[in-house]
Amino acid sequence: MNMNIYNMTFPALEAYFSERGENSAKAKIVYNYIYKKIGALSERVCQMLKADFEFDGVRIIRKNECAEAVKFLFELHDGNTVEAVLMRHDYGNALCVSTQVGCNMGCAFCQSGAAKKVRDLQPFEMVLQLLKAEEELGERINRVTLMGIGEPLDNFNNVMDFIDIIGHRHGLSAAPRHITVSTCGVPKLDELRDISCNIAISLHAPNNEIRSRLMPVNKSYNIEKIMSFTKSRKKKTTLEYIMLDGVNDSDESARELANLVHGVNCYINLIPYNETGLGFARPGAERISSFYSILIQSGIRAVVRKEFGGELKAACGQLRAERAEEKTERMNP
Ligand code: SAH
């Protein structure tokens, strides 16, 4: 199969033209045309590209919509499915994209990890989640978060290419401050110390004992490593903390968390758990509020994440899991 055009970083497209004895400035014309929808391609360039590239490979097969969020299920060229969720914020639209089919991190509370990783997504499959969502909605997406299915840093090179492609000034020009990579914390993270986009780390526990129970990755990248990474950065890092009833939501956990991050350049994003049937529950509103207050009173910057599309099954991997169940039901009526 041909390479997909949306897999091409700008330098790779320049090289493609140079290798064929063409002016590499054509890369700018093509990027402008496919991403900005400006200008036009000559018949000859059009024929060349058609002969050498695929232009599609991702299809929206389901869309669930409510006032503040739209959830998309995409089918890939090989029949695998992934999800993306659009969230409408006051400051614009943000799309949460998937980076892998399934995930190998095996977090106990996460539906995406319940099934193992099937394969990595290629850059074009991430780019097309964005383009298809924009096309379907007829709206511009201003922010991209890599928080869908998959561990972005377990698909490192493709994710870095994706960030390059959507960030290029001749294409979508996504500003680094509008891109967030969310990771559970793998050793590769240390390579991203100086990256200009935002980094969110799934901390989810105030100590290694709780974190190891929830996240197998804690064996290779524990809380000390996360904190030393966070302290070594010039930019502020987001630490995500899922609130799980009776597991990590006590006042004592809040105080331990406050001590852990005291004086560190970060802020805490408290995420009320989206229940998935994996045996974890979301704490009540009072518990969340008490936890939050302890952080704030200790001088820690924290927010409780606004809820988006709970009724849309918006948590990572939920729509995909639902479809897999339906398929099984159809096969075993
Ligand atoms: N693998 C990356 C990115 C994908 S998961 C990471 O771990 O950060 C994105 C975020 O959603 C992570 O913080 C993850 O722990 C969280 N998450 C997974 N399942 C969830 C659920 N059911 N409810 C709320 N957050 C969930």
Tab-separated table of C-alpha atoms and ligand atoms in Angstrom:
chain	number	residue	atom	x	y	z
A	1	MET	CA	0.000	0.000	0.000
A	2	ASN	CA	1.181	3.546	-0.685
A	3	MET	CA	2.282	5.871	2.076
A	4	ASN	CA	-0.473	8.118	3.383
A	5	ILE	CA	-0.029	11.814	2.599
A	6	TYR	CA	-0.955	12.753	6.190
A	7	ASN	CA	2.029	10.728	7.415
A	8	MET	CA	4.418	13.154	5.761
A	9	THR	CA	6.226	15.635	7.972
A	10	PHE	CA	7.121	18.835	6.126
A	11	PRO	CA	10.825	17.901	5.680
A	12	ALA	CA	9.799	14.428	4.460
A	13	LEU	CA	7.548	15.991	1.840
A	14	GLU	CA	10.338	18.357	0.765
A	15	ALA	CA	12.631	15.339	0.406
A	16	TYR	CA	9.956	13.505	-1.612
A	17	PHE	CA	9.904	16.329	-4.172
A	18	SER	CA	13.699	16.813	-4.265
A	19	GLU	CA	14.285	13.111	-4.837
A	20	ARG	CA	12.102	13.350	-7.924
A	21	GLY	CA	13.997	16.335	-9.299
A	22	GLU	CA	11.155	18.690	-8.338
A	23	ASN	CA	11.419	21.970	-6.492
A	24	SER	CA	11.105	21.218	-2.776
A	25	ALA	CA	9.052	24.419	-2.393
A	26	LYS	CA	6.142	22.342	-3.670
A	27	ALA	CA	5.899	20.940	-0.137
A	28	LYS	CA	4.587	24.308	1.019
A	29	ILE	CA	1.955	24.361	-1.729
A	30	VAL	CA	0.791	20.871	-0.801
A	31	TYR	CA	0.710	21.603	2.956
A	32	ASN	CA	-1.211	24.834	2.361
A	33	TYR	CA	-3.629	23.000	0.139
A	34	ILE	CA	-4.358	19.936	2.283
A	35	TYR	CA	-4.282	21.601	5.704
A	36	LYS	CA	-5.201	25.231	5.154
A	37	LYS	CA	-7.399	24.649	2.105
A	38	ILE	CA	-5.711	27.513	0.339
A	39	GLY	CA	-4.168	27.670	-3.133
A	40	ALA	CA	-4.418	24.916	-5.704
A	41	LEU	CA	-2.343	22.018	-6.985
A	42	SER	CA	-1.297	21.804	-10.610
A	43	GLU	CA	-2.685	18.863	-12.555
A	44	ARG	CA	0.806	17.372	-12.758
A	45	VAL	CA	1.479	17.526	-8.996
A	46	CYS	CA	-1.994	16.195	-8.377
A	47	GLN	CA	-1.321	13.150	-10.593
A	48	MET	CA	2.051	12.575	-8.963
A	49	LEU	CA	0.578	12.595	-5.467
A	50	LYS	CA	-2.344	10.406	-6.463
A	51	ALA	CA	0.075	7.827	-7.849
A	52	ASP	CA	2.279	7.793	-4.742
A	53	PHE	CA	-0.026	8.432	-1.776
A	54	GLU	CA	-3.206	7.382	-0.039
A	55	PHE	CA	-5.426	10.241	1.082
A	56	ASP	CA	-7.789	8.467	3.438
A	57	GLY	CA	-7.924	5.508	5.792
A	58	VAL	CA	-10.049	6.681	8.737
A	59	ARG	CA	-13.838	6.732	8.768
A	60	ILE	CA	-16.328	7.996	11.374
A	61	ILE	CA	-18.680	5.116	12.131
A	62	ARG	CA	-20.440	6.506	15.187
A	63	LYS	CA	-21.020	9.913	16.670
A	64	ASN	CA	-22.615	10.573	20.075
A	65	GLU	CA	-23.367	14.177	20.813
A	66	CYS	CA	-24.488	16.280	23.739
A	67	ALA	CA	-24.319	20.038	24.340
A	68	GLU	CA	-20.722	20.117	25.508
A	69	ALA	CA	-19.090	17.112	23.927
A	70	VAL	CA	-19.063	14.955	20.828
A	71	LYS	CA	-17.659	11.488	20.875
A	72	PHE	CA	-16.439	9.896	17.646
A	73	LEU	CA	-15.759	6.254	16.949
A	74	PHE	CA	-13.411	5.815	13.981
A	75	GLU	CA	-12.840	2.734	11.910
A	76	LEU	CA	-9.307	2.337	10.550
A	77	HIS	CA	-8.376	0.782	7.212
A	78	ASP	CA	-7.796	-2.619	8.843
A	79	GLY	CA	-11.144	-2.663	10.656
A	80	ASN	CA	-9.755	-1.668	14.082
A	81	THR	CA	-11.553	1.116	15.924
A	82	VAL	CA	-10.396	4.061	18.047
A	83	GLU	CA	-12.140	7.021	19.655
A	84	ALA	CA	-11.758	10.758	19.896
A	85	VAL	CA	-13.761	13.167	22.048
A	86	LEU	CA	-14.408	16.789	21.239
A	87	MET	CA	-14.945	19.035	24.251
A	88	ARG	CA	-16.434	22.482	23.930
A	89	HIS	CA	-14.706	24.802	26.401
A	90	ASP	CA	-15.302	28.532	26.886
A	91	TYR	CA	-11.956	29.086	25.206
A	92	GLY	CA	-12.653	26.876	22.192
A	93	ASN	CA	-12.813	23.273	21.031
A	94	ALA	CA	-10.400	20.655	22.267
A	95	LEU	CA	-10.054	17.209	20.754
A	96	CYS	CA	-8.820	14.260	22.744
A	97	VAL	CA	-7.179	11.860	20.270
A	98	SER	CA	-6.177	8.209	20.533
A	99	THR	CA	-2.586	7.142	19.891
A	100	GLN	CA	-2.840	3.337	19.862
A	101	VAL	CA	-5.402	0.591	19.269
A	102	GLY	CA	-5.707	-0.659	22.854
A	103	CYS	CA	-2.973	-0.097	25.434
A	104	ASN	CA	-0.336	-2.205	27.190
A	105	MET	CA	-0.040	-0.152	30.370
A	106	GLY	CA	-2.675	-2.216	32.174
A	107	CYS	CA	-3.921	0.437	34.630
A	108	ALA	CA	-6.438	-1.323	36.864
A	109	PHE	CA	-9.185	1.282	36.464
A	110	CYS	CA	-8.918	1.885	32.714
A	111	GLN	CA	-11.024	0.257	30.072
A	112	SER	CA	-8.450	0.814	27.308
A	113	GLY	CA	-5.921	-1.307	29.129
A	114	ALA	CA	-8.391	-4.094	29.815
A	115	ALA	CA	-7.698	-5.228	26.249
A	116	LYS	CA	-4.023	-5.343	25.247
A	117	LYS	CA	-2.508	-3.135	22.608
A	118	VAL	CA	-3.339	-4.344	19.114
A	119	ARG	CA	-1.060	-1.904	17.303
A	120	ASP	CA	0.336	1.619	17.248
A	121	LEU	CA	-1.423	4.323	15.270
A	122	GLN	CA	0.523	5.887	12.449
A	123	PRO	CA	0.750	9.682	12.339
A	124	PHE	CA	-1.892	9.933	9.598
A	125	GLU	CA	-4.380	8.064	11.768
A	126	MET	CA	-3.991	10.721	14.452
A	127	VAL	CA	-4.010	13.608	11.947
A	128	LEU	CA	-7.188	12.235	10.358
A	129	GLN	CA	-9.022	11.996	13.693
A	130	LEU	CA	-8.552	15.743	13.833
A	131	LEU	CA	-9.381	16.549	10.199
A	132	LYS	CA	-12.440	14.275	10.112
A	133	ALA	CA	-13.816	15.697	13.348
A	134	GLU	CA	-13.389	19.244	12.024
A	135	GLU	CA	-14.989	18.312	8.725
A	136	GLU	CA	-17.912	16.527	10.373
A	137	LEU	CA	-18.634	19.420	12.745
A	138	GLY	CA	-17.781	22.246	10.354
A	139	GLU	CA	-15.814	23.799	13.221
A	140	ARG	CA	-12.185	24.528	13.903
A	141	ILE	CA	-10.449	22.603	16.693
A	142	ASN	CA	-8.058	24.802	18.650
A	143	ARG	CA	-6.518	22.356	21.078
A	144	VAL	CA	-5.342	18.785	20.921
A	145	THR	CA	-4.831	16.504	23.893
A	146	LEU	CA	-3.241	13.080	23.501
A	147	MET	CA	-5.459	11.534	26.144
A	148	GLY	CA	-7.536	9.053	24.180
A	149	ILE	CA	-6.826	5.334	23.929
A	150	GLY	CA	-3.171	4.369	24.214
A	151	GLU	CA	0.057	5.474	25.844
A	152	PRO	CA	1.526	8.177	23.564
A	153	LEU	CA	5.119	7.541	24.643
A	154	ASP	CA	4.785	3.835	23.868
A	155	ASN	CA	4.335	5.046	20.257
A	156	PHE	CA	7.037	7.675	20.550
A	157	ASN	CA	8.235	8.348	16.994
A	158	ASN	CA	4.763	8.396	15.452
A	159	VAL	CA	3.481	10.730	18.158
A	160	MET	CA	6.450	13.082	17.679
A	161	ASP	CA	5.779	13.121	13.911
A	162	PHE	CA	2.100	13.832	14.571
A	163	ILE	CA	3.030	16.817	16.761
A	164	ASP	CA	5.429	18.085	14.051
A	165	ILE	CA	2.816	17.690	11.330
A	166	ILE	CA	-0.035	19.489	13.089
A	167	GLY	CA	2.327	22.150	14.422
A	168	HIS	CA	3.905	23.106	11.104
A	169	ARG	CA	3.352	26.737	10.136
A	170	HIS	CA	2.469	25.875	6.538
A	171	GLY	CA	-0.171	23.413	7.757
A	172	LEU	CA	-2.501	23.478	10.761
A	173	SER	CA	-0.083	25.644	12.794
A	174	ALA	CA	-1.160	24.145	16.122
A	175	ALA	CA	0.791	26.070	18.776
A	176	PRO	CA	2.740	23.890	21.235
A	177	ARG	CA	0.904	25.499	24.154
A	178	HIS	CA	-2.311	24.154	22.619
A	179	ILE	CA	-1.059	20.574	22.505
A	180	THR	CA	-0.962	18.346	25.592
A	181	VAL	CA	0.691	14.953	25.788
A	182	SER	CA	-0.726	12.845	28.598
A	183	THR	CA	1.405	9.960	29.804
A	184	CYS	CA	1.275	7.434	32.608
A	185	GLY	CA	5.030	8.024	32.954
A	186	VAL	CA	7.390	5.724	31.101
A	187	PRO	CA	11.201	6.081	30.997
A	188	LYS	CA	10.927	7.730	27.533
A	189	LEU	CA	9.382	10.711	29.303
A	190	ASP	CA	12.866	11.860	30.314
A	191	GLU	CA	13.504	12.715	26.651
A	192	LEU	CA	10.697	15.285	26.711
A	193	ARG	CA	12.111	17.569	29.393
A	194	ASP	CA	12.514	20.471	26.970
A	195	ILE	CA	9.558	19.864	24.682
A	196	SER	CA	7.497	23.007	24.210
A	197	CYS	CA	4.060	21.399	24.329
A	198	ASN	CA	2.253	20.714	27.612
A	199	ILE	CA	2.834	17.536	29.552
A	200	ALA	CA	0.292	15.889	31.810
A	201	ILE	CA	1.392	12.930	33.917
A	202	SER	CA	-1.082	10.421	35.312
A	203	LEU	CA	0.021	10.394	38.939
A	204	HIS	CA	-3.228	9.086	40.480
A	205	ALA	CA	-1.738	8.307	43.912
A	206	PRO	CA	0.160	10.116	46.670
A	207	ASN	CA	2.605	7.255	47.287
A	208	ASN	CA	4.195	4.281	45.534
A	209	GLU	CA	2.237	1.742	47.515
A	210	ILE	CA	-1.130	2.925	46.148
A	211	ARG	CA	0.248	3.773	42.709
A	212	SER	CA	1.780	0.315	42.254
A	213	ARG	CA	-1.580	-1.262	43.011
A	214	LEU	CA	-3.252	0.850	40.322
A	215	MET	CA	-0.549	1.174	37.699
A	216	PRO	CA	1.963	-1.557	36.801
A	217	VAL	CA	4.121	1.140	35.125
A	218	ASN	CA	5.053	2.349	38.624
A	219	LYS	CA	7.674	-0.428	38.724
A	220	SER	CA	9.660	1.208	35.923
A	221	TYR	CA	8.754	4.855	36.529
A	222	ASN	CA	7.766	5.579	40.092
A	223	ILE	CA	6.664	8.696	41.955
A	224	GLU	CA	10.248	9.802	42.714
A	225	LYS	CA	11.010	9.709	38.993
A	226	ILE	CA	7.852	11.642	38.149
A	227	MET	CA	8.704	14.309	40.715
A	228	SER	CA	12.307	14.587	39.606
A	229	PHE	CA	11.157	14.972	35.979
A	230	THR	CA	8.615	17.611	36.988
A	231	LYS	CA	11.197	19.548	39.016
A	232	SER	CA	13.693	19.482	36.169
A	233	ARG	CA	11.366	21.250	33.724
A	234	LYS	CA	11.149	24.974	33.164
A	235	LYS	CA	7.511	24.681	32.128
A	236	LYS	CA	4.699	23.858	34.493
A	237	THR	CA	3.615	20.205	34.416
A	238	THR	CA	0.075	18.975	34.976
A	239	LEU	CA	-0.314	16.063	37.369
A	240	GLU	CA	-3.533	14.152	36.814
A	241	TYR	CA	-5.193	12.502	39.769
A	242	ILE	CA	-8.202	10.264	39.193
A	243	MET	CA	-10.430	10.179	42.243
A	244	LEU	CA	-11.296	6.591	43.169
A	245	ASP	CA	-13.665	5.923	46.020
A	246	GLY	CA	-11.926	4.426	49.061
A	247	VAL	CA	-8.623	4.015	47.196
A	248	ASN	CA	-6.879	7.395	46.921
A	249	ASP	CA	-9.520	9.919	47.998
A	250	SER	CA	-9.062	10.231	51.777
A	251	ASP	CA	-8.082	13.442	53.567
A	252	GLU	CA	-4.869	11.680	54.504
A	253	SER	CA	-4.131	11.036	50.815
A	254	ALA	CA	-4.847	14.712	50.085
A	255	ARG	CA	-2.328	15.798	52.765
A	256	GLU	CA	0.245	13.328	51.485
A	257	LEU	CA	-0.260	14.638	47.935
A	258	ALA	CA	0.053	18.229	49.121
A	259	ASN	CA	3.375	17.401	50.806
A	260	LEU	CA	4.612	15.589	47.740
A	261	VAL	CA	4.051	18.488	45.346
A	262	HIS	CA	4.686	21.371	47.723
A	263	GLY	CA	6.862	23.997	46.046
A	264	VAL	CA	6.935	22.093	42.757
A	265	ASN	CA	6.053	23.852	39.479
A	266	CYS	CA	2.906	21.896	38.705
A	267	TYR	CA	-0.795	21.881	39.090
A	268	ILE	CA	-3.096	19.085	40.057
A	269	ASN	CA	-5.974	18.106	37.829
A	270	LEU	CA	-8.470	16.129	39.910
A	271	ILE	CA	-10.496	13.823	37.670
A	272	PRO	CA	-13.701	12.345	39.107
A	273	TYR	CA	-13.601	8.725	37.959
A	274	ASN	CA	-15.903	7.715	35.116
A	275	GLU	CA	-17.278	4.374	36.219
A	276	THR	CA	-16.610	1.545	33.775
A	277	GLY	CA	-17.509	-1.713	35.472
A	278	LEU	CA	-13.938	-2.515	36.475
A	279	GLY	CA	-14.758	-2.474	40.174
A	280	PHE	CA	-13.899	1.145	40.978
A	281	ALA	CA	-16.340	3.886	41.941
A	282	ARG	CA	-16.394	7.644	41.873
A	283	PRO	CA	-16.324	9.300	45.301
A	284	GLY	CA	-19.286	11.463	46.319
A	285	ALA	CA	-19.217	15.190	45.651
A	286	GLU	CA	-18.443	15.981	49.318
A	287	ARG	CA	-15.406	13.721	49.358
A	288	ILE	CA	-14.064	15.321	46.187
A	289	SER	CA	-14.695	18.749	47.612
A	290	SER	CA	-12.934	17.931	50.903
A	291	PHE	CA	-9.904	16.538	49.033
A	292	TYR	CA	-9.774	19.600	46.811
A	293	SER	CA	-10.041	21.993	49.767
A	294	ILE	CA	-7.104	20.380	51.544
A	295	LEU	CA	-4.944	20.919	48.463
A	296	ILE	CA	-6.032	24.532	48.063
A	297	GLN	CA	-5.542	25.284	51.776
A	298	SER	CA	-2.047	23.852	51.515
A	299	GLY	CA	-1.281	26.341	48.743
A	300	ILE	CA	-1.360	23.766	45.937
A	301	ARG	CA	-2.751	24.801	42.569
A	302	ALA	CA	-5.555	22.389	41.755
A	303	VAL	CA	-8.705	22.147	39.659
A	304	VAL	CA	-11.466	19.572	39.567
A	305	ARG	CA	-11.822	18.620	35.932
A	306	LYS	CA	-15.049	19.754	34.395
A	307	GLU	CA	-17.185	16.803	33.473
A	308	PHE	CA	-17.698	16.185	29.809
A	309	GLY	CA	-20.166	13.845	28.263
A	310	GLY	CA	-20.414	11.325	31.101
A	311	GLU	CA	-23.592	10.144	29.426
A	312	LEU	CA	-21.683	9.724	26.172
A	313	LYS	CA	-19.418	7.109	27.672
A	314	ALA	CA	-16.615	9.597	27.274
A	315	ALA	CA	-13.978	7.850	29.348
A	316	CYS	CA	-11.095	6.414	27.505
A	317	GLY	CA	-11.954	3.223	25.653
A	318	GLN	CA	-15.596	3.040	26.684
A	319	LEU	CA	-17.198	3.492	23.269
A	320	ARG	CA	-14.817	1.046	21.691
A	321	ALA	CA	-15.504	-1.514	24.413
A	322	GLU	CA	-19.239	-1.051	23.912
A	323	ARG	CA	-18.923	-1.758	20.215
A	324	ALA	CA	-16.842	-4.864	20.858
A	325	GLU	CA	-19.619	-6.108	23.169
A	326	GLU	CA	-22.236	-5.502	20.498
A	327	LYS	CA	-20.180	-7.401	17.953
A	328	THR	CA	-19.860	-10.347	20.328
A	329	GLU	CA	-23.598	-10.241	20.975
A	330	ARG	CA	-24.236	-10.321	17.259
A	331	MET	CA	-21.942	-13.279	16.858
A	332	ASN	CA	-23.480	-15.125	19.811
A	333	PRO	CA	-27.159	-14.198	19.724
B	1	SAH	N1	-1.878	6.675	28.622
B	1	SAH	C1	-1.932	8.079	28.845
B	1	SAH	C2	-3.016	8.792	28.070
B	1	SAH	C3	-4.344	8.131	27.893
B	1	SAH	S1	-5.399	7.973	29.304
B	1	SAH	C4	-2.043	8.378	30.334
B	1	SAH	O1	-2.063	7.450	31.120
B	1	SAH	O2	-2.044	9.548	30.710
B	1	SAH	C5	-5.901	9.605	29.675
B	1	SAH	C6	-6.270	9.824	31.130
B	1	SAH	O3	-7.563	9.234	31.416
B	1	SAH	C7	-5.289	9.205	32.101
B	1	SAH	O4	-5.051	10.093	33.166
B	1	SAH	C8	-6.053	7.984	32.559
B	1	SAH	O5	-5.562	7.504	33.778
B	1	SAH	C9	-7.462	8.523	32.619
B	1	SAH	N2	-8.547	7.543	32.682
B	1	SAH	C10	-8.572	6.262	32.243
B	1	SAH	N3	-9.757	5.687	32.507
B	1	SAH	C11	-10.500	6.615	33.136
B	1	SAH	C12	-11.834	6.623	33.677
B	1	SAH	N4	-12.617	5.554	33.589
B	1	SAH	N5	-12.284	7.760	34.258
B	1	SAH	C13	-11.496	8.866	34.310
B	1	SAH	N6	-10.247	8.927	33.818
B	1	SAH	C14	-9.761	7.807	33.243
